[in-house]
Coordinates of C-alpha atoms in Angstrom, one line a residue:
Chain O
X1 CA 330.4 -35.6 1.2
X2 CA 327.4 -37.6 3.2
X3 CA 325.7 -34.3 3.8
X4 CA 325.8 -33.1 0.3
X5 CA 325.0 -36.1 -1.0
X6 CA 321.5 -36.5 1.3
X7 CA 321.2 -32.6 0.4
X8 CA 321.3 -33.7 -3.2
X9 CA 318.8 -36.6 -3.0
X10 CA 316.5 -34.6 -0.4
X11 CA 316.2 -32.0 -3.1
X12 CA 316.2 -34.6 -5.9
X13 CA 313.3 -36.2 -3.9
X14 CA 311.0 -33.6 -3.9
X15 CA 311.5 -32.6 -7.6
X16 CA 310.7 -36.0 -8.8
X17 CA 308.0 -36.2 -6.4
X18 CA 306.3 -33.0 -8.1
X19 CA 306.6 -34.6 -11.5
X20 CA 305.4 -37.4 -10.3
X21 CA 302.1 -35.9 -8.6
X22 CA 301.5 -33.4 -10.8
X23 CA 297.9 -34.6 -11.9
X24 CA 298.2 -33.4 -15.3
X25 CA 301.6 -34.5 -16.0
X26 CA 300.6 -37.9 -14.7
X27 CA 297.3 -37.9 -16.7
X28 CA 299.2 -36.9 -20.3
X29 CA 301.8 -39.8 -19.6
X30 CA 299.0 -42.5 -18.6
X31 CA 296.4 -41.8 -21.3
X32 CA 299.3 -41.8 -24.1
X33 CA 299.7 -45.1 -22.7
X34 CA 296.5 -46.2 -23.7
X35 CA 297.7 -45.2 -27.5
X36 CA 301.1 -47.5 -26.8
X37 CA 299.8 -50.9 -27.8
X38 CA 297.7 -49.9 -30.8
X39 CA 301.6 -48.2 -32.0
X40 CA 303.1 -51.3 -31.7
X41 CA 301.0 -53.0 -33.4
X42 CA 300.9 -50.4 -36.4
X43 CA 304.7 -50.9 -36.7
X44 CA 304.7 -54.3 -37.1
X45 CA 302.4 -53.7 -40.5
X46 CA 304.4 -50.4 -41.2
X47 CA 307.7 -52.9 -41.1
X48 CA 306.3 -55.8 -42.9
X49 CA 305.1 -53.1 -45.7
X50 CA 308.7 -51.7 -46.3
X51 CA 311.0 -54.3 -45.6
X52 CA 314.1 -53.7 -47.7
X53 CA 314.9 -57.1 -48.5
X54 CA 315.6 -57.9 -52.5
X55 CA 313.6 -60.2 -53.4
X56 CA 310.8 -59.3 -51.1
X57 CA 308.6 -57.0 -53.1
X58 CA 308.3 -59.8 -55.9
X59 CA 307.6 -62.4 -53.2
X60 CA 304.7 -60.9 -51.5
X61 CA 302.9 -59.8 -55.2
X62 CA 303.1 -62.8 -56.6
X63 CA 301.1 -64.1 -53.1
X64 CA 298.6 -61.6 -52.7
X65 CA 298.8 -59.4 -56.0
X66 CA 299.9 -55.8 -56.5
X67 CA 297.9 -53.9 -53.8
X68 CA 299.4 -55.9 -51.0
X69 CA 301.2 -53.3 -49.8
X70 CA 298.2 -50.7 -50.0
X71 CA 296.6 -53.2 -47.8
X72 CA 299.4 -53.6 -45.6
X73 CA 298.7 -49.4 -44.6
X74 CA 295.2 -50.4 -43.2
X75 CA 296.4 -51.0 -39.6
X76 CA 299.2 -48.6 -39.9
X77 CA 296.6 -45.7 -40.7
X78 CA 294.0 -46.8 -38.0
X79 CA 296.5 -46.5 -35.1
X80 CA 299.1 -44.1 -35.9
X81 CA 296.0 -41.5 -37.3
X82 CA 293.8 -41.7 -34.2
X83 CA 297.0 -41.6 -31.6
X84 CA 295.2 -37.6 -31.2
X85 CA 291.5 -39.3 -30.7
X86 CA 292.7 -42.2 -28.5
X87 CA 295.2 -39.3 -26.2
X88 CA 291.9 -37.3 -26.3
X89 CA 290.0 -40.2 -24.5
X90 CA 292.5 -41.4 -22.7
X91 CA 294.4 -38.1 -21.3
X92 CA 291.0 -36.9 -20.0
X93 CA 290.0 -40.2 -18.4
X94 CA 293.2 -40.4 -16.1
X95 CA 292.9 -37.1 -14.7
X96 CA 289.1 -37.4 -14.1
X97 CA 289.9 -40.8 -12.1
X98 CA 292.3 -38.5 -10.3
X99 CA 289.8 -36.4 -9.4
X100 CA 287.6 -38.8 -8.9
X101 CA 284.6 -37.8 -10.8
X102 CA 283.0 -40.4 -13.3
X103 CA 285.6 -40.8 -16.0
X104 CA 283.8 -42.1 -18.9
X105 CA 281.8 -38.9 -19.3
X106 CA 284.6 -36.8 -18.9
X107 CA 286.3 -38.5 -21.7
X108 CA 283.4 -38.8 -23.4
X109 CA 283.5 -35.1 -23.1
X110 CA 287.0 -34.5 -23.9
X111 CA 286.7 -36.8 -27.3
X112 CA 283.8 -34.0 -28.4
X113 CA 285.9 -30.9 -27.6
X114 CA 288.3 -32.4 -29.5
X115 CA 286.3 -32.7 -32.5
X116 CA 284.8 -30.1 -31.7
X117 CA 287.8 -27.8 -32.3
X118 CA 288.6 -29.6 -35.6
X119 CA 287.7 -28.3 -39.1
X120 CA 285.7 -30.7 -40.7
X121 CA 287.5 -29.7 -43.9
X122 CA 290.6 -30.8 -46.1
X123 CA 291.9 -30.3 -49.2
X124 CA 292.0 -33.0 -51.4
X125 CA 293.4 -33.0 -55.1
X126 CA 290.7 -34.6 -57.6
X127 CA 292.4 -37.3 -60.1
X128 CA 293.4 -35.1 -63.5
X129 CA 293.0 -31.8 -61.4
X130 CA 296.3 -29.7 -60.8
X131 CA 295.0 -27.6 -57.8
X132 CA 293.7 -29.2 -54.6
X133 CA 289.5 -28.4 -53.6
X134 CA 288.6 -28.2 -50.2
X135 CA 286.1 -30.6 -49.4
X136 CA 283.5 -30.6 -46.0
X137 CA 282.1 -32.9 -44.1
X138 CA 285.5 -35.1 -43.3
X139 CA 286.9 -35.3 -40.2
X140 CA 290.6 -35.4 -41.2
X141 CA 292.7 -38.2 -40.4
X142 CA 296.1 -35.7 -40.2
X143 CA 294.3 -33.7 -37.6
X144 CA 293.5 -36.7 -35.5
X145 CA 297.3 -38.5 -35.4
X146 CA 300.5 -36.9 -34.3
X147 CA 299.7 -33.2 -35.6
X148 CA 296.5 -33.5 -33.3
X149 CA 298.6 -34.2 -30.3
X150 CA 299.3 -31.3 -28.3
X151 CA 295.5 -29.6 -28.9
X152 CA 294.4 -33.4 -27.9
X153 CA 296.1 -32.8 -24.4
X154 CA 295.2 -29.2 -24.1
X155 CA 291.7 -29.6 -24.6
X156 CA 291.6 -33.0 -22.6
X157 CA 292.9 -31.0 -19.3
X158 CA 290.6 -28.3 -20.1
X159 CA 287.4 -29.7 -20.5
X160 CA 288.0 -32.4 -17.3
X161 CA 288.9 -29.3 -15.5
X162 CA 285.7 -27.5 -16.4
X163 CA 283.8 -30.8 -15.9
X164 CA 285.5 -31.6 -12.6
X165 CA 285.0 -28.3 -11.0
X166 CA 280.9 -27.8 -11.9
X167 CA 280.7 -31.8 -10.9
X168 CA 282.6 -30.7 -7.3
X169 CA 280.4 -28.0 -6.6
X170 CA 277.5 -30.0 -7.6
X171 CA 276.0 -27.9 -10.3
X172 CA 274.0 -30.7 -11.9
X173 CA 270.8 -31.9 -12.6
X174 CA 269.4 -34.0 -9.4
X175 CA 266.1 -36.4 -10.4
X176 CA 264.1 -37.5 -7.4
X177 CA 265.8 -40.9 -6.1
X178 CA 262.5 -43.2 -7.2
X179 CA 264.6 -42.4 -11.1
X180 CA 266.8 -45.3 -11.4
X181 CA 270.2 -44.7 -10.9
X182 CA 271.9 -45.1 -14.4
X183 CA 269.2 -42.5 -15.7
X184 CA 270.2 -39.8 -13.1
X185 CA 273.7 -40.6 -14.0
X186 CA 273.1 -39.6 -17.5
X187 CA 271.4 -36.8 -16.5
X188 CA 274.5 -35.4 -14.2
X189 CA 277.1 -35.2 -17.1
X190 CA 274.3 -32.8 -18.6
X191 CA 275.4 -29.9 -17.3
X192 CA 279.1 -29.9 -17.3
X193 CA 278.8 -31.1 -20.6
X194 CA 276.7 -28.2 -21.9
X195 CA 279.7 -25.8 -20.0
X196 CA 282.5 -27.8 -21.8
X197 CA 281.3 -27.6 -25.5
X198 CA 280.2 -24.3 -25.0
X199 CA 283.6 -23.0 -23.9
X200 CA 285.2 -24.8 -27.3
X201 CA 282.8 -23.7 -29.0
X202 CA 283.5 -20.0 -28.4
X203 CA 286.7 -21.0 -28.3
X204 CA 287.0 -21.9 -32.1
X205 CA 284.3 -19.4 -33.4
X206 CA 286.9 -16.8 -31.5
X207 CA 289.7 -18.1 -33.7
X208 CA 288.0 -18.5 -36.8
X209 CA 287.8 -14.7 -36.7
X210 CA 291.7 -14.2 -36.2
X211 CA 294.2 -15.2 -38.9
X212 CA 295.4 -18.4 -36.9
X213 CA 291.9 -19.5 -38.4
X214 CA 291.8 -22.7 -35.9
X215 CA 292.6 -23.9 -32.7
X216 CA 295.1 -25.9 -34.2
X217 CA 297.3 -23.6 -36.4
X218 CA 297.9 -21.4 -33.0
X219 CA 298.7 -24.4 -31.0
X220 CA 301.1 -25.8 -33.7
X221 CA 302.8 -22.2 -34.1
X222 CA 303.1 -21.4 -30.6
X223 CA 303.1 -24.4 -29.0
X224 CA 303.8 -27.6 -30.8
X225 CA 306.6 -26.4 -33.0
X226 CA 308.9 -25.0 -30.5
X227 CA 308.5 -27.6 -28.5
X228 CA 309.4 -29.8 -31.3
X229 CA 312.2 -28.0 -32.3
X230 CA 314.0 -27.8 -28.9
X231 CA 313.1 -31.7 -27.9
X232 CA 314.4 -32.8 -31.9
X233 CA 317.6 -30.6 -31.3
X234 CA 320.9 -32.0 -30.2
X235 CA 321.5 -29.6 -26.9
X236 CA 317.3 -31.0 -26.0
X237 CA 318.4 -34.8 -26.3
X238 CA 321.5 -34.0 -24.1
X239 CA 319.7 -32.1 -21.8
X240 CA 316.9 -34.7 -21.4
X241 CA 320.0 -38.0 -21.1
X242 CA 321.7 -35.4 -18.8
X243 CA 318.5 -34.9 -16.3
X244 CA 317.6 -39.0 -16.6
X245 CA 321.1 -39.8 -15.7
X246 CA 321.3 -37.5 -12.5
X247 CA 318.2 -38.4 -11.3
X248 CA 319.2 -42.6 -11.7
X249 CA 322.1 -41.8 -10.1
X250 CA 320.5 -41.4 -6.8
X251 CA 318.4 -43.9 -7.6
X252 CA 315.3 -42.0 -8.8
X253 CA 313.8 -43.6 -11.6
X254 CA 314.9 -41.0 -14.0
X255 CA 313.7 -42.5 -17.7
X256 CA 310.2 -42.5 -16.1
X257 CA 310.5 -39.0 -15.2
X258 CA 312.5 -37.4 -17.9
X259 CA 309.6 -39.2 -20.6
X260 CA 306.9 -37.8 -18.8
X261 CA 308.1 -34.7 -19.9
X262 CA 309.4 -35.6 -23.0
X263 CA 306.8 -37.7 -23.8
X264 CA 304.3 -36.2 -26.4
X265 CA 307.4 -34.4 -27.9
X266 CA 309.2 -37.9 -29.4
X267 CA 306.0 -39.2 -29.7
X268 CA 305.3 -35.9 -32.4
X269 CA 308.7 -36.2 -34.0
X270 CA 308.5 -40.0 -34.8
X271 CA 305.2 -39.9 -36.2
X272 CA 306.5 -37.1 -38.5
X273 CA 309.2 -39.8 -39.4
X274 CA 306.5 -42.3 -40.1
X275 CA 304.5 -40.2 -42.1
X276 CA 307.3 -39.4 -44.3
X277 CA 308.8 -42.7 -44.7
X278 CA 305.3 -44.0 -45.9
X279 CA 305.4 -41.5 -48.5
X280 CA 308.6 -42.8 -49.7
X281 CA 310.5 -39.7 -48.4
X282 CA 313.9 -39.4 -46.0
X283 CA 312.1 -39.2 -42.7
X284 CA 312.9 -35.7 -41.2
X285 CA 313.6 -36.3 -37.3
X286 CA 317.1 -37.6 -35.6
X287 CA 315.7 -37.8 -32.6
X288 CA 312.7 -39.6 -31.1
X289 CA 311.2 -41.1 -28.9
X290 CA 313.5 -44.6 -30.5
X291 CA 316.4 -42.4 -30.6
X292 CA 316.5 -42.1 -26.4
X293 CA 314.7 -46.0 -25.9
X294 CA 316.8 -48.1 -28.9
X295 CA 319.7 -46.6 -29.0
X296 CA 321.3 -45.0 -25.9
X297 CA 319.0 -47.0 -23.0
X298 CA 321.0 -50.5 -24.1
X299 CA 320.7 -52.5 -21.6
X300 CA 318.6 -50.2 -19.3
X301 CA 319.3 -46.0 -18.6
X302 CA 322.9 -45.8 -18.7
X303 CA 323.8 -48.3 -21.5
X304 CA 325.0 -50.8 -18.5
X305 CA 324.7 -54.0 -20.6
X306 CA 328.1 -53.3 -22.1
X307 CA 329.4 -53.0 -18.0
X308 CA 327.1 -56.4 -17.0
X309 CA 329.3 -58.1 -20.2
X310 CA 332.5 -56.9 -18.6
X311 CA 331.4 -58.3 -15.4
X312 CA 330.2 -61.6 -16.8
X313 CA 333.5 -62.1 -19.6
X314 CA 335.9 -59.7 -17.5
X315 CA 335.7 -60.2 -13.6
X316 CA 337.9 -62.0 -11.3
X317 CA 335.8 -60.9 -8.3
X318 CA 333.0 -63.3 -7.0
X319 CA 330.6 -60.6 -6.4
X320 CA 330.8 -59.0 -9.9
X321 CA 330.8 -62.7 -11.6
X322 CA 327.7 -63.4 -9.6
X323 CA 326.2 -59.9 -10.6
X324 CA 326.9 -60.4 -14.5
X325 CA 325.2 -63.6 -14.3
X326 CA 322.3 -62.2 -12.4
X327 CA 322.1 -59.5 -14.3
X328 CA 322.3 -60.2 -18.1
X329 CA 319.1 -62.1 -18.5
X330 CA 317.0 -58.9 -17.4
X331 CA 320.1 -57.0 -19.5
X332 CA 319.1 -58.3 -22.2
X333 CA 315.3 -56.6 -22.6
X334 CA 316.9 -53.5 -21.3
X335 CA 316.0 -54.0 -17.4
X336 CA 319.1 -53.1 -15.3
X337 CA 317.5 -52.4 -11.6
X338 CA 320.0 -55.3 -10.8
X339 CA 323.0 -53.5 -11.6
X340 CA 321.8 -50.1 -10.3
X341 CA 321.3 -51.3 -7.1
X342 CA 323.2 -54.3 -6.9
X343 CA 326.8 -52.9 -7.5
X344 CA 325.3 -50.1 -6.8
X345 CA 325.7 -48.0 -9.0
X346 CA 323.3 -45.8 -7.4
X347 CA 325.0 -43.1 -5.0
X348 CA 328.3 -44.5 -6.2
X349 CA 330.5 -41.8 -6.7
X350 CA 332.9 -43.6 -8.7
X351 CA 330.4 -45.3 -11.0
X352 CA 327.9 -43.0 -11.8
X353 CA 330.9 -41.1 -13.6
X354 CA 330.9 -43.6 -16.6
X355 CA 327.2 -43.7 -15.7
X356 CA 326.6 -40.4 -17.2
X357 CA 329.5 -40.4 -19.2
X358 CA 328.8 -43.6 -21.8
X359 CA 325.5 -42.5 -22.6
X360 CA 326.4 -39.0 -23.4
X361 CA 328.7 -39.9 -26.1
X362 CA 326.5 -42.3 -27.3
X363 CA 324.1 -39.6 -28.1
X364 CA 326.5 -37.9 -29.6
X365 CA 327.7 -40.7 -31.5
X366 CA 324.1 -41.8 -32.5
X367 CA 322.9 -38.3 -33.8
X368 CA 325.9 -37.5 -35.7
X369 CA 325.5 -41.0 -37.6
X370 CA 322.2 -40.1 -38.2
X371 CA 322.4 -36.5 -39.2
X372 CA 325.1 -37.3 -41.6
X373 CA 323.3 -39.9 -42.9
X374 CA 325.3 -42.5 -42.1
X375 CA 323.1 -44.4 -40.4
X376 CA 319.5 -44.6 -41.3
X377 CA 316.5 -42.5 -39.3
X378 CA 314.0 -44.3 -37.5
X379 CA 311.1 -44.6 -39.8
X380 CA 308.5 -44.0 -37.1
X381 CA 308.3 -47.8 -35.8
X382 CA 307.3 -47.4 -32.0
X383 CA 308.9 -51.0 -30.6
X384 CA 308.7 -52.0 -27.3
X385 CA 311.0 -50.8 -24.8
X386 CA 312.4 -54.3 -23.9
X387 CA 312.8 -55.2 -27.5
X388 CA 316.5 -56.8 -27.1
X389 CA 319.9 -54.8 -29.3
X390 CA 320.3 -55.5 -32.6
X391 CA 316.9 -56.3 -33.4
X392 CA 315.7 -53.4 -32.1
X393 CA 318.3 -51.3 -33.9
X394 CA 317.5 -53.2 -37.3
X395 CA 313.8 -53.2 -37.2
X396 CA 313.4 -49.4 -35.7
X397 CA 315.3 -48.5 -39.3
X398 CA 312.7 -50.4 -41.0
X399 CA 315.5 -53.1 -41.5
X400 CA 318.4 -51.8 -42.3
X401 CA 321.7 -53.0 -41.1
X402 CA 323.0 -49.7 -40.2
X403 CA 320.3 -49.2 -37.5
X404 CA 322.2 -52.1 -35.6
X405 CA 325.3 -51.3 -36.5
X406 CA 325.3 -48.3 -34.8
X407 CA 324.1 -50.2 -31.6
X408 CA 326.8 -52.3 -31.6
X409 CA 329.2 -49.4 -31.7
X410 CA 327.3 -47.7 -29.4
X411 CA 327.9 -50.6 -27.1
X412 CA 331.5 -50.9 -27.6
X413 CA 331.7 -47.1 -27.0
X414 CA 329.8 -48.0 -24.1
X415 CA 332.2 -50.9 -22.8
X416 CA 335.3 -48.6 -23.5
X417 CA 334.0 -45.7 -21.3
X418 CA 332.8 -48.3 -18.2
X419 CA 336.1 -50.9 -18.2
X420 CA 338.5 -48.5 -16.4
X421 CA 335.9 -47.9 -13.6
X422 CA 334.8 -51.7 -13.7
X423 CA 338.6 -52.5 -13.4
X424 CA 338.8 -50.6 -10.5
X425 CA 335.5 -51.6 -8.9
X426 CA 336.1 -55.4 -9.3
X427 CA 340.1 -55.0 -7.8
X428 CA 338.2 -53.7 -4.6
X429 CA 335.7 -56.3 -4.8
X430 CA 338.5 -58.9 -4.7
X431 CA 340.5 -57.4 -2.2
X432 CA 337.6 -57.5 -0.1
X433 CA 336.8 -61.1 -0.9
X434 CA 340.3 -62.1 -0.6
X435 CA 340.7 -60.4 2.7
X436 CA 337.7 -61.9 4.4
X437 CA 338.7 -65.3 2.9
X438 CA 342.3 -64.8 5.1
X439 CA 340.4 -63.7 8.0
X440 CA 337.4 -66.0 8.4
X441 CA 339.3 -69.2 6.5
X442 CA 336.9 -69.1 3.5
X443 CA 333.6 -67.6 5.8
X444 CA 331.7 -66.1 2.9
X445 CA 331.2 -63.1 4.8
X446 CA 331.0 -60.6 2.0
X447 CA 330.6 -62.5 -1.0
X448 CA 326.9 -63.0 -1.9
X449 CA 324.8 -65.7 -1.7
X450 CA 322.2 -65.7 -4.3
Chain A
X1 CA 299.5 -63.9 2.7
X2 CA 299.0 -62.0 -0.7
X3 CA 302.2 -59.7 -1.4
X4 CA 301.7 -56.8 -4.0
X5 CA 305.5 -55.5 -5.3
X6 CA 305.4 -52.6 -7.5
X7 CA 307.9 -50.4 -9.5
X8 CA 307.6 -47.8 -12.6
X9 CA 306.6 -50.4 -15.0
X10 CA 306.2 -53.4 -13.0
X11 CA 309.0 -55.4 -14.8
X12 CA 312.2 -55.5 -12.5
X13 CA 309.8 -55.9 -9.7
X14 CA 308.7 -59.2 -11.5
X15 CA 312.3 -60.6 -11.6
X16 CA 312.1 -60.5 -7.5
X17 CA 309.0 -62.3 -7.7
X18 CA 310.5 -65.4 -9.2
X19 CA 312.9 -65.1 -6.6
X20 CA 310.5 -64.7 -3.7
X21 CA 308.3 -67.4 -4.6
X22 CA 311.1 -69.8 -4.9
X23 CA 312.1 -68.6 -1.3
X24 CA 309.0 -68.9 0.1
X25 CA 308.7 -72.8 -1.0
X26 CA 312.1 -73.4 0.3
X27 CA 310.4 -71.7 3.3
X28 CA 307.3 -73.2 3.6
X29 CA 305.0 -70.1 3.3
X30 CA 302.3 -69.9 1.8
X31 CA 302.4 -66.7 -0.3
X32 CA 300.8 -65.5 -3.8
X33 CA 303.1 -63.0 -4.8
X34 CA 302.7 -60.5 -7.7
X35 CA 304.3 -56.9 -9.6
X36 CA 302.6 -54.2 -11.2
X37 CA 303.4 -50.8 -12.4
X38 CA 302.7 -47.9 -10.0
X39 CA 299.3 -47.0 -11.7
X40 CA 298.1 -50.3 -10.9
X41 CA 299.2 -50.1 -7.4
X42 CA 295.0 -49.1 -6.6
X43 CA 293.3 -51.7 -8.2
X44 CA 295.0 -54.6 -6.6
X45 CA 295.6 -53.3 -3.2
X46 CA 292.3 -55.3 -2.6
X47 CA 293.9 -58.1 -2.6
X48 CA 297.0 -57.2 -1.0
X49 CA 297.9 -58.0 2.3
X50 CA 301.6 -55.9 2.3
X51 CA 302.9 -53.8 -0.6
X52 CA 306.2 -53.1 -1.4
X53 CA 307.7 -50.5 -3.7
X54 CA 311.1 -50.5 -5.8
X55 CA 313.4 -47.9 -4.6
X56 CA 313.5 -46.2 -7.7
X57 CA 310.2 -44.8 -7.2
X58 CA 310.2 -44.3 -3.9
X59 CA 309.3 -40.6 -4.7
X60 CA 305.7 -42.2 -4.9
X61 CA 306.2 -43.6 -1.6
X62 CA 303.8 -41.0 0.5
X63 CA 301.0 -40.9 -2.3
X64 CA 301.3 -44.9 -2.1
X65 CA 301.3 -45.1 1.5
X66 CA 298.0 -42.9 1.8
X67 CA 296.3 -45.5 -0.7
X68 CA 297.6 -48.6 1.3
X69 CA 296.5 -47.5 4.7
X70 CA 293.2 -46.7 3.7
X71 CA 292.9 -50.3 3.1
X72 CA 294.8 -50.7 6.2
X73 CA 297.7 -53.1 4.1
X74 CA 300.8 -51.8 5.7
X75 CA 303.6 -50.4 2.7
X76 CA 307.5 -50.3 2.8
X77 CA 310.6 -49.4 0.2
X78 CA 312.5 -52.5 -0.7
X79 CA 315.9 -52.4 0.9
X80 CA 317.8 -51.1 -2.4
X81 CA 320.8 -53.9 -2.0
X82 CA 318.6 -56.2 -1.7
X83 CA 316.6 -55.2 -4.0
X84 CA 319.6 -54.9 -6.3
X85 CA 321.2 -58.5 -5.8
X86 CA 317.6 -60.0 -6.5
X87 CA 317.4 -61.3 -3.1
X88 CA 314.3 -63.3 -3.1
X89 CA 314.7 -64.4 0.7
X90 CA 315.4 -61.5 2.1
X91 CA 312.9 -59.2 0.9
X92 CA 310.3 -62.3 1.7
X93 CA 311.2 -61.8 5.4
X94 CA 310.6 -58.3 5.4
X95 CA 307.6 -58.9 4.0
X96 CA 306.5 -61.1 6.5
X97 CA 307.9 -59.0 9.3
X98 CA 305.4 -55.7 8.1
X99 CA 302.4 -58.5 8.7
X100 CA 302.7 -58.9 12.2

């Protein structure tokens, strides 16, 4: 059992090591990050727009008149339609760091190539007119949010990789050193530049002649949309909890992992969500990036704040009391390291059973709430991670009850699969405790100080 | 002594600095102790005199190490139990230990 299990980890080990170093996996994840806080920040105005609350429209007209909520879609439009532009910048900024060659040109860089491989065209529908006109001269905003994303992170890696490898062989422009520095500098990107746009350029003249038209048509058909539809799909979400759950289990931080992956995927599907909620329609996608964050990580990967409520309300053993109580602050904004290591759960044979089990069917719960339409869809709000239950459920429905309603019964779904294995963990515990109270006349050996 | 603690996202790693800092006063040592997220790991090694890293990512642990010792600030894993139970104390000690 020992040697399988450091067979496991030692294989585990080096699979999440080459996630983890792959440069351009690493650079995707870090520069969406930069696109992270400007979400958040659109879903609190894309919440305070649509709250369901009778009463509430009324209210807010007769404060600040009949376009309030028009207003409202400012901020939601300036984040959520550049998340493309901003993934651009940011995607190919990490992975020039990584190579260490002067990021701010290679983003620069990878912002025009961007652009560059965008129609400056959309069609817009005149008031009165029945059929839509294309009009030039626009950069358009549907290109630049979530349908931008995946030709964003393509062309990011590309052109840092063109710009990287002419800077690293030292193909540039060299002024004589009496040239101050910061000119020379502007001078170096030159080059590289001049190979990056080129290469897009031919790129999208080379497409306009096919009958994908543009860049981003053959992305989204070859690319994009499968992706999409395999990440959005039951089996993907399984698959994806499945993978986080293993690699937790031997203590591998598996969420990290499993959303560099998944990352530009949920991001795509809940912007779809958004989009359509703001046009007043059913938003399409059950599962997000929400779906995975809000409603089966409760409490931290493996829904444990149901098991660090047993332990706080349910255990006779001193060492699980003192765990519930150190635990369920952290619990609370869905931080469980505590737990994981401290009971462990983490190469725990016994444990990591309910481990894998509770969240399983509480995807399967979740998604078949949703798809029936029991429960609302998440209307595209991107919330913090650590945004406590309940709240987070409500608000990621654009406030509806149901969204945290399904939490809760996710938790107690949660609580039924982890109290037979928490009844049989804590009897151990106080076996031990009891035994080394016997033997050492109340020496707290084993039981914890904290 | 500066000690940098790091993790995926730099927030359970925080929980053990309120621990550590309250076990270094009980301790008398002096000790400005801080947690970031992985990515940040570079930028504050500066000022780092030990760093050490959450067992959950110890997959970053080489890529980390060859950072740290370039600055010459020696880096270890955080015992996972200790880790787990929060124990401010102990994981204090071994980072005074890596100092010497």
């Amino acid at each position: 059992m020992k040697a399988f299990a450091n067979l496991l980890e030692s294989h585990l080990m080096t699979f999440a090591g080459r996630i983890a170093e792959q440069k351009h996996l690493q650079a995707v994840r870090d520069g969406l990050i930069l696109a992270m806080p400007l979400l958040i920040i659109g879903s609190i105005f894309l919440i305070l727009g649509n709250l369901p609350i009778p009463g509430y429209n009324e209210w807010m007209t007769g404060l600040f008149g009949r376009e309030w909520s028009t207003k409202l879609q400012y901020p939601v439009g300036a984040t959520f339609d550049i998340m493309a532009l901003i993934a651009s910048f940011g995607i190919a900024y990490r992975l020039a760091e990584k190579y260490k060659v002067d990021p701010l040109a290679a983003a620069a860089i990878s912002v025009a190539s961007f652009l560059l491989a965008t129609p400056y065209e959309t069609m817009f529908t005149p008031p009165g007119a029945k059929e839509a006109i294309e009009v030039g001269g626009v950069i358009p905003t549907a290109l630049m949010g979530s349908k931008g994303l995946f030709v964003a992170m393509l062309l990011a890696l590309l052109s840092t990789e063109i710009y990287r490898m002419i800077i690293q062989k030292n193909i540039v422009i060299k002024l004589p050193d009496s040239v101050p520095p910061a000119v020379s500098r502007s001078f170096v990107a030159l080059i590289p530049a001049f190979a990056v746009l080129t290469v897009v350029w031919l790129l999208r003249i080379g497409i306009e002649n096919t009958s994908f038209e543009s860049v981003h048509n053959i992305v989204a058909q070859l690319l994009s949309g499968p992706l999409n539809a395999l990440g959005g799909s039951l089996f993907g979400i399984l698959i994806a909890v499945l993978v986080q759950q293993m690699l937790w289990s031997t203590g591998i931080h598996g969420a990290s992992l499993v959303g560099a992956v998944m990352g530009p995927t949920w991001l795509t599907l809940l912007d779809q969500n958004r989009i359509a909620f703001q046009a007043g329609q059913e938003p399409p996608n059950v599962v997000t990036s929400e779906f995975v964050e809000i409603l089966i990580n409760t409490g931290g990967s493996g829904a444990t704040l149901a098991l660090v409520v047993l332990m706080l309300f349910r255990a006779r053993s001193q060492q699980a009391k003192n765990l519930g109580k150190l635990s369920i602050g952290a619990g609370i904004f869905n931080i469980n390291e505590p737990v994981l290591f401290g009971m462990p759960i983490v190469m725990n044979p016994m444990m990591i059973v309910p481990f894998i089990l509770a969240p399983v069917a509480m995807v399967l719960v979740s998604y078949f709430a949703m798809s029936t339409g029991l429960v609302a869809k998440s209307v595209g709000a991107n919330l913090p991670w650590t945004t406590p239950i309940l709240v987070s459920g409500f608000l990621m429905t654009g406030g509806k009850i149901s969204g945290a309603v399904l939490q809760l019964v996710n938790f107690f779904v949660a609580l039924a699969i982890y109290y037979p294995f928490f009844r049989i963990w804590d009897k151990q515990k106080l076996k031990e405790e009891e035994g080394v109270m016997t033997e050492h006349e109340g020496a707290s050996g084993k039981t914890v100080n904290l | 002594m500066n000690i940098l603690l790091c993790c995926a996202a730099g927030m359970s790693t925080s929980l053990l600095v309120t621990k550590m800092e309250k076990a270094a006063e009980e301790m008398g040592v002096d000790a400005r102790i801080w947690a970031v997220s992985a990515d940040e790991v570079k930028q504050n090694l500066d000022h780092a005199d030990v760093l050490l890293v959450g067992p959950q990512i110890r997959y970053k642990l080489p890529q980390l190490k060859k950072e740290a010792e370039m600055k010459g600030v020696p880096v270890d894993m955080i015992n996972p139990s200790d880790y787990g139970m929060v124990n401010g104390k102990k994981v204090l000690e071994h980072a005074l230990r890596m100092k010497k």
